Amino acid sequence: MKERDLSVFSDREKVHVFRRFLFSYMLILALPLLSSYFIYHVSIKKIEQQASETSNKMLAEARNLIDQKSEQVESFVYQLTKNNDVQQLMDKDPAERDRTYETYKVVKSIEPYGLTNPVFKNAYIYFHNLDLIVSPESAFIRSSDYYKAKLLKGLTLEEWNKRFHQQYQSGFYQTDFPLTIGKKQEPIIPYIQSIPLGTKQNPQASIVVLIDEKEITTLLDQVATQYDGSSFVYDQEGNIIFGEQINKKMLVYNKKVGEYQLSADQDQFILIETKSNTNKWTYAAVISKKQLSKDVQHIRTLHLLVAIMTLLIGIAISLIFSYRNSLPLKKLLGIISWTEATKLKNPYDFLHSNITEMIQNNNRLKEQVQKQMPILQDSVFRRLIGGEISSVKEAYTLIEQAEVPLKGSYGFVGIIQIVHFIKEFNREMLDEMSVAQLVIQAELQEIFQGHIFCGNIKADQVAFLLTYQQKTSDEEEKQIEQSLKTFVRKLEEKNALKVNGGLGKQFKNILDIHQSYEQARVSLPFVHSIDQKPSFQKYNVIMMEGRLEYQFSIEVELRLITAVSNGEVADVKEILAQIYDDNQDKQYLLQQIGTQILSSLKGTIIRIISKNIQLNQGLVDDIFSRLEEMSQKRNEFYHDFQQLRKMILELTQNFYENKRVGGLATIQRIKDCINRDFSDSNLTLQHIAEVVNMSQKMLPIMFKEHTGVNISDYIEDVRMNYAKKQLLETDDAIEKIAIASGYNSGHSFRRAFKRNTGTSPSDYRKMLKTLE
């Protein structure tokens, strides 16, 4: 045939394809060889940079954790300064001896802190005028008793009182002496706050938190040991507060710049620092260059071995891959028609002819990614408000990938909650809620154009994120708050949609979004009625108005427990009505407060049950079952409060019935004792109380309550009945009958007999004989 329909490229062209593949692979393999030549020269700087970054990161993590503990301490101390029980005991007149109840209330106020956080285990309050120390564990009527009980070492009792209690100190960390506590001699860092706050002269009390140094120094241990160096923390005056493996000879404090520097002869070390914005402490780490050199040598050897192995293995792989990857092209070129072949200058032009199709496929892929973008944005938004992102770099990477429209790193997080009383959503209700959420998002977008991003976090809640390039002013914050209040009212008027809103404090860092979100959650009101007016609250307003406190004091709880245990139904109803009125009707009920009250009542029920084994087991099992069922449902204050009220009244009724049945049995035992021992003239209440195992004080009260008769009258009636029988059936002398009836003498017997019958024993006998 003079003309062929199909043809193949020549063998020369096929070898050319193979050579180009092999050249590409060999070029790639040559890069590790070139890089290994420079690896030794850049290793030291690179490792130092990596070590510095790693240590800085570790220091930052340690700083954040220590700052968190410091904030916990300061928050704890601030709460104690505002504690009413502490204020009452602080104002107590030293001349009044009886201060047991006030001291007990202060112990109960701070006891939960010691149980839930080991940092506050060794905290105490010293009341100057009373020379009284109160801790989460107990109270000490003299400061010397606390000093001995805690085995404080490092300061004498006088030095301890002088440095800790006898001068005004505000948030002061004592760091210039080796004070230890306990038998294990654990070093501590004292934090001291004198109260009242702002009173520089004659403080009335001192709050002291003895922080176990190990609680803090262990956070710096990794920084100190990883590079054979040390780590430490110092304050603005250059005082080293604590640290690990510190060699002070290596360091020099520069007062002009307020920083530590390495000594001139310590060039074999590197010093890195980071400062806390919370307490102005500086966290420092010293890294050994010698250790870095070891790492460099190790990395150099490792890179050399890897380069050689890569070269040998890579050559073999290059040959195999070049052959395998060129084979499909050779086969493809072998079936190209001559007319197509003449248009190709080389085999790679064949790939060029398919670029249009590849671009089309890529555009379709982009369209699919854009369709999935809302899901990706919602995922990033949930991670931001949930606090699941640990670094700013990671946060901005995710935000950029998801194309989340943030204007800056300043802003607010808010929550809009749809008011409803639906416990379980069906499909129809979910559809209605979805429509409501779309309306809410649309209205918010219209108000805050370009500055807002919204996301549905629950079936009945919409969270939104407001972001700005710079910190907003107070005036701008008020404008934002007013816009949201108008928005809440507009939804009700325009869309017949009732909602409540909460707004957190302004965040200044992208990682603080989670904190602002939690504040918004706290500020949401506790919806207790569908007729309740919609409202909007900002977190800091709530803090200033003191709305984060609920009215369920220890005193009220003790009264409730006592009334339930005594079976006093009327008193229990009155106390529960007071709790509801104080928290629901007399103040604005926040969601967090309502939840705390319900939780406290549940805890009270559990404490009552745990301390009383005589309760009906069926009732106890039923109450636990109902409590478990309540914990799995959405909180509704009125409904849940009534459920808990019902449980408490059932327990009260059970106590009442047990008390009544047990009381009747006890009364019968008392009567049996009197009927048996009435002839004993020395029969006393103490004797009867010991027989029936009851207190002498409660015996006459209980007898009167169940029988309506005084116990002394009952004893006299028993003796009189016996005496009357003896007078009728025997001729015994009056004196003998008197002794047998339990009287010391005939005179006392005659007097009692006449008081009881209105006549004398002899006349009574004559009257009976006459009747016979």
XYZ file of N, CA, C and O in Angstrom, residues 620-740:
484
model
N -37.606 5.805 96.450
C -36.249 6.263 96.119
C -35.902 5.909 94.674
O -35.395 6.748 93.919
N -36.176 4.672 94.247
C -35.883 4.252 92.867
C -36.684 5.076 91.871
O -36.171 5.466 90.806
N -37.945 5.357 92.203
C -38.790 6.147 91.310
C -38.259 7.573 91.165
O -38.233 8.129 90.065
N -37.802 8.171 92.269
C -37.271 9.548 92.217
C -35.985 9.594 91.406
O -35.786 10.491 90.575
N -35.091 8.621 91.609
C -33.856 8.586 90.817
C -34.171 8.424 89.328
O -33.509 9.007 88.465
N -35.166 7.612 89.009
C -35.561 7.420 87.611
C -36.071 8.723 87.013
O -35.722 9.093 85.887
N -36.880 9.476 87.779
C -37.404 10.757 87.270
C -36.300 11.801 87.138
O -36.312 12.621 86.215
N -35.339 11.794 88.063
C -34.202 12.722 87.948
C -33.384 12.437 86.701
O -32.943 13.360 86.003
N -33.170 11.163 86.406
C -32.412 10.785 85.207
C -33.171 11.204 83.955
O -32.570 11.699 82.989
N -34.479 11.028 83.951
C -35.290 11.431 82.803
C -35.244 12.938 82.595
O -35.165 13.423 81.460
N -35.246 13.718 83.691
C -35.166 15.176 83.588
C -33.840 15.622 82.995
O -33.779 16.584 82.226
N -32.747 14.938 83.350
C -31.412 15.330 82.872
C -31.252 15.139 81.377
O -30.366 15.722 80.762
N -32.119 14.338 80.769
C -32.003 14.054 79.336
C -32.904 14.940 78.495
O -32.939 14.812 77.281
N -33.662 15.837 79.151
C -34.576 16.704 78.421
C -34.148 18.155 78.534
O -33.347 18.521 79.368
N -34.733 18.979 77.691
C -34.453 20.409 77.705
C -35.028 21.046 78.965
O -36.151 20.755 79.375
N -34.239 21.910 79.612
C -34.670 22.537 80.855
C -35.799 23.531 80.610
O -35.713 24.388 79.726
N -36.881 23.413 81.390
C -37.957 24.384 81.435
C -38.172 24.698 82.907
O -38.610 23.829 83.669
N -37.886 25.914 83.309
C -37.776 26.204 84.737
C -39.054 25.877 85.494
O -39.036 25.175 86.495
N -40.210 26.403 85.026
C -41.451 26.195 85.779
C -41.789 24.706 85.862
O -42.089 24.188 86.948
N -41.742 24.018 84.727
C -42.108 22.591 84.711
C -41.163 21.769 85.579
O -41.594 20.956 86.413
N -39.848 21.982 85.412
C -38.868 21.193 86.162
C -38.925 21.514 87.654
O -38.769 20.630 88.498
N -39.157 22.798 87.986
C -39.254 23.169 89.401
C -40.445 22.460 90.050
O -40.344 21.965 91.184
N -41.566 22.418 89.335
C -42.749 21.740 89.887
C -42.504 20.243 90.049
O -42.958 19.622 91.026
N -41.766 19.640 89.115
C -41.428 18.218 89.233
C -40.569 17.965 90.468
O -40.797 17.015 91.230
N -39.554 18.810 90.676
C -38.690 18.663 91.849
C -39.473 18.931 93.137
O -39.259 18.266 94.154
N -40.383 19.916 93.095
C -41.224 20.198 94.260
C -42.061 18.976 94.625
O -42.202 18.616 95.805
N -42.594 18.324 93.604
C -43.407 17.130 93.847
C -42.581 16.026 94.499
O -43.028 15.355 95.442
N -41.346 15.826 94.015
C -40.472 14.800 94.596
C -40.163 15.112 96.063
O -40.186 14.231 96.925
N -39.868 16.400 96.354
C -39.513 16.783 97.726
C -40.709 16.570 98.658
O -40.557 16.089 99.780
N -41.914 16.915 98.196
C -43.101 16.710 99.023
C -43.384 15.230 99.246
O -43.855 14.820 100.319
N -43.116 14.393 98.231
C -43.285 12.951 98.417
C -42.327 12.422 99.479
O -42.695 11.582 100.313
N -41.081 12.907 99.457
C -40.119 12.502 100.490
C -40.584 12.974 101.870
O -40.484 12.244 102.862
N -41.108 14.217 101.936
C -41.591 14.750 103.217
C -42.732 13.896 103.774
O -42.767 13.575 104.960
N -43.681 13.527 102.872
C -44.810 12.703 103.298
C -44.337 11.347 103.800
O -44.860 10.813 104.783
N -43.300 10.784 103.137
C -42.756 9.490 103.555
C -42.125 9.589 104.943
O -42.314 8.715 105.801
N -41.382 10.693 105.176
C -40.798 10.910 106.502
C -41.902 11.061 107.563
O -41.795 10.538 108.672
N -42.958 11.798 107.178
C -44.057 12.008 108.120
C -44.697 10.681 108.516
O -44.957 10.423 109.695
N -44.956 9.816 107.523
C -45.582 8.523 107.813
C -44.654 7.638 108.642
O -45.102 6.960 109.584
N -43.370 7.619 108.288
C -42.407 6.818 109.074
C -42.340 7.316 110.516
O -42.265 6.528 111.470
N -42.350 8.651 110.646
C -42.278 9.235 111.983
C -43.513 8.873 112.800
O -43.427 8.553 113.988
N -44.689 8.911 112.131
C -45.931 8.606 112.836
C -45.973 7.145 113.276
O -46.291 6.827 114.430
N -45.623 6.209 112.360
C -45.624 4.784 112.697
C -44.578 4.485 113.766
O -44.833 3.798 114.758
N -43.392 5.039 113.576
C -42.340 4.825 114.562
C -42.683 5.441 115.894
O -42.360 4.910 116.959
N -43.416 6.588 115.888
C -43.788 7.243 117.127
C -44.780 6.426 117.932
O -44.676 6.316 119.153
N -45.742 5.806 117.239
C -46.729 4.979 117.937
C -46.063 3.791 118.613
O -46.405 3.421 119.747
N -45.074 3.194 117.911
C -44.366 2.062 118.504
C -43.576 2.506 119.736
O -43.522 1.798 120.755
N -42.973 3.671 119.638
C -42.199 4.189 120.776
C -43.101 4.502 121.966
O -42.755 4.230 123.121
N -44.288 5.091 121.678
C -45.243 5.408 122.756
C -45.662 4.142 123.488
O -45.775 4.114 124.729
N -45.871 3.058 122.724
C -46.267 1.806 123.364
C -45.165 1.276 124.264
O -45.420 0.766 125.358
N -43.896 1.429 123.833
C -42.772 0.981 124.651
C -42.667 1.819 125.934
O -42.331 1.313 127.002
N -42.984 3.137 125.797
C -42.970 4.004 126.985
C -44.042 3.552 127.984
O -43.811 3.448 129.195
N -45.240 3.286 127.458
C -46.332 2.844 128.333
C -45.993 1.515 129.013
O -46.281 1.327 130.211
N -45.391 0.595 128.211
C -45.015 -0.705 128.788
C -44.023 -0.516 129.927
O -44.092 -1.191 130.961
N -43.058 0.400 129.734
C -42.051 0.660 130.761
C -42.710 1.219 132.025
O -42.400 0.803 133.150
N -43.649 2.168 131.853
C -44.327 2.776 133.014
C -45.189 1.738 133.735
O -45.186 1.652 134.977
N -45.930 0.925 132.961
C -46.789 -0.099 133.574
C -45.975 -1.151 134.329
O -46.465 -1.753 135.286
N -44.729 -1.345 133.887
C -43.877 -2.338 134.536
C -43.163 -1.779 135.762
O -43.000 -2.456 136.782
N -42.745 -0.535 135.685
C -41.885 0.017 136.744
C -42.548 1.116 137.568
O -41.876 1.874 138.265
N -43.894 1.258 137.488
C -44.535 2.376 138.191
C -44.376 2.286 139.705
O -44.418 3.286 140.420
N -44.189 1.054 140.235
C -44.087 0.889 141.680
C -42.754 1.390 142.232
O -42.594 1.520 143.448
N -41.807 1.672 141.330
C -40.506 2.186 141.749
C -40.655 3.684 142.017
O -40.933 4.470 141.089
N -40.448 4.087 143.259
C -40.598 5.509 143.589
C -39.537 6.375 142.935
O -39.684 7.595 142.846
N -38.454 5.735 142.485
C -37.365 6.474 141.809
C -37.515 6.479 140.289
O -36.570 6.775 139.569
N -38.691 6.094 139.785
C -38.940 6.112 138.344
C -38.846 7.554 137.823
O -39.584 8.430 138.261
N -37.901 7.781 136.886
C -37.656 9.133 136.360
C -37.725 9.128 134.841
O -37.711 8.065 134.201
N -37.784 10.334 134.269
C -37.764 10.466 132.811
C -36.466 9.911 132.226
O -36.448 9.353 131.125
N -35.375 10.107 132.942
C -34.082 9.608 132.456
C -34.094 8.095 132.316
O -33.604 7.550 131.335
N -34.704 7.414 133.324
C -34.783 5.948 133.273
C -35.625 5.499 132.064
O -35.239 4.597 131.320
N -36.777 6.135 131.881
C -37.648 5.766 130.752
C -36.946 6.047 129.422
O -37.010 5.246 128.484
N -36.257 7.192 129.305
C -35.559 7.564 128.068
C -34.474 6.546 127.727
O -34.276 6.197 126.555
N -33.769 6.046 128.741
C -32.729 5.052 128.495
C -33.338 3.732 128.034
O -32.779 3.031 127.179
N -34.488 3.366 128.573
C -35.141 2.112 128.188
C -35.578 2.155 126.719
O -35.402 1.187 125.971
N -36.156 3.273 126.282
C -36.679 3.378 124.907
C -35.654 3.990 123.948
O -35.970 4.249 122.786
N -34.426 4.263 124.450
C -33.343 4.796 123.600
C -33.749 6.126 122.962
O -33.784 6.276 121.743
N -34.048 7.097 123.816
C -34.534 8.392 123.337
C -33.995 9.480 124.258
O -33.710 9.228 125.428
N -33.866 10.705 123.745
C -33.353 11.779 124.581
C -34.391 12.170 125.629
O -35.603 12.158 125.374
N -33.901 12.505 126.832
C -34.783 12.874 127.949
C -35.581 14.134 127.613
O -36.736 14.282 128.032
N -34.998 15.022 126.811
C -35.667 16.268 126.469
C -36.839 16.041 125.528
O -37.898 16.684 125.636
N -36.668 15.129 124.555
C -37.707 14.896 123.555
C -38.811 13.977 124.063
O -39.913 13.958 123.499
N -38.555 13.195 125.135
C -39.510 12.196 125.608
C -40.872 12.798 125.957
O -41.899 12.367 125.417
N -40.959 13.784 126.853
C -42.288 14.329 127.195
C -42.967 15.031 126.027
O -44.182 15.014 125.908
N -42.146 15.659 125.139
C -42.733 16.349 123.974
C -43.410 15.355 123.058
O -44.547 15.554 122.605
N -42.706 14.249 122.747
C -43.250 13.235 121.844
C -44.482 12.556 122.466
O -45.480 12.290 121.778
N -44.439 12.264 123.789
C -45.557 11.588 124.450
C -46.806 12.465 124.395
O -47.905 12.001 124.095
N -46.629 13.747 124.677
C -47.742 14.692 124.632
C -48.299 14.815 123.221
O -49.529 14.887 123.014
N -47.406 14.835 122.212
C -47.820 15.005 120.823
C -48.681 13.844 120.348
O -49.656 14.027 119.614
N -48.346 12.602 120.770
C -49.055 11.418 120.282
C -50.254 11.029 121.146
O -51.182 10.363 120.647
N -50.249 11.370 122.439
C -51.337 10.927 123.318
C -52.223 12.066 123.798
O -53.353 11.839 124.239
N -51.713 13.291 123.731
C -52.470 14.415 124.240
C -52.425 14.544 125.752
O -53.124 15.390 126.328
N -51.620 13.698 126.422
C -51.532 13.677 127.883
C -50.087 13.882 128.291
O -49.164 13.344 127.650
N -49.878 14.653 129.370
C -48.532 14.786 129.896
C -48.069 13.451 130.465
O -48.850 12.723 131.101
N -46.786 13.133 130.282
C -46.286 11.842 130.747
C -46.358 11.727 132.275
O -46.612 10.656 132.824
N -46.198 12.846 132.983
C -46.297 12.809 134.454
C -47.719 12.471 134.893
O -47.934 11.722 135.865
N -48.707 13.008 134.148
C -50.109 12.700 134.459
C -50.410 11.234 134.188
O -51.167 10.590 134.921
N -49.800 10.710 133.093
C -50.040 9.305 132.764
C -49.470 8.385 133.861
O -50.110 7.406 134.267
N -48.255 8.705 134.340
C -47.642 7.901 135.419
C -48.521 7.931 136.670
O -48.765 6.905 137.313
N -49.025 9.111 136.969
C -49.890 9.240 138.156
C -51.174 8.442 137.977
O -51.663 7.791 138.913
N -51.766 8.455 136.752
C -52.988 7.693 136.505
C -52.751 6.198 136.688
O -53.594 5.479 137.243
N -51.598 5.703 136.181
C -51.287 4.282 136.342
C -51.182 3.924 137.827
O -51.711 2.904 138.296
N -50.488 4.761 138.579
C -50.335 4.497 140.019
C -51.687 4.572 140.740
O -51.986 3.764 141.629
N -52.521 5.544 140.364
C -53.826 5.683 140.997
C -54.727 4.490 140.701
O -55.452 3.993 141.574
N -54.699 4.025 139.455
C -55.514 2.862 139.095
C -55.113 1.639 139.913
O -55.959 0.846 140.343
N -53.792 1.483 140.084
C -53.316 0.359 140.888
C -53.748 0.512 142.348
O -54.212 -0.436 142.996
N -53.608 1.737 142.859
C -53.969 1.989 144.258
C -55.470 1.752 144.489
O -55.891 1.162 145.500
N -56.308 2.205 143.551
C -57.755 2.007 143.674
C -58.104 0.524 143.707
O -58.978 0.091 144.494
N -57.425 -0.258 142.910
C -57.676 -1.702 142.879
C -57.290 -2.338 144.205
O -58.007 -3.193 144.746
N -56.149 -1.891 144.747
C -55.700 -2.435 146.034
C -56.642 -2.024 147.167
O -56.921 -2.808 148.083
N -57.135 -0.828 147.129
C -58.072 -0.372 148.155
C -59.366 -1.174 148.121
O -60.006 -1.411 149.153
N -59.793 -1.570 146.921
C -61.031 -2.334 146.788
C -60.856 -3.796 147.132
O -61.692 -4.405 147.807
N -59.751 -4.400 146.666
C -59.610 -5.851 146.753
C -58.847 -6.320 147.988
O -58.837 -7.522 148.295
N -58.157 -5.430 148.704
C -57.362 -5.848 149.871
C -57.695 -4.979 151.065
O -58.320 -3.912 150.939
N -57.241 -5.468 152.230
C -57.360 -4.681 153.457
C -56.008 -4.143 153.896
O -55.806 -3.800 155.083
N -55.050 -4.058 152.942
C -53.706 -3.573 153.268
C -53.769 -2.148 153.769
O -54.640 -1.349 153.369
N -52.802 -1.829 154.593
C -52.730 -0.474 155.148
C -52.430 0.537 154.042
O -51.818 0.205 153.018
N -52.876 1.760 154.301
C -52.670 2.831 153.315
C -51.185 3.016 153.026
O -50.774 3.235 151.881
N -50.341 2.899 154.068
C -48.902 3.092 153.896
C -48.333 2.043 152.954
O -47.487 2.328 152.104
N -48.780 0.794 153.111
C -48.277 -0.297 152.277
C -48.702 -0.098 150.820
O -47.917 -0.299 149.884
N -49.983 0.287 150.654
C -50.467 0.526 149.281
C -49.713 1.695 148.648
O -49.387 1.691 147.462
N -49.399 2.717 149.441
C -48.656 3.879 148.924
C -47.293 3.464 148.402
O -46.876 3.871 147.304
N -46.562 2.644 149.175
C -45.235 2.198 148.747
C -45.350 1.345 147.498
O -44.557 1.473 146.549
N -46.349 0.433 147.479
C -46.523 -0.454 146.320
C -46.926 0.321 145.072
O -46.679 -0.122 143.949
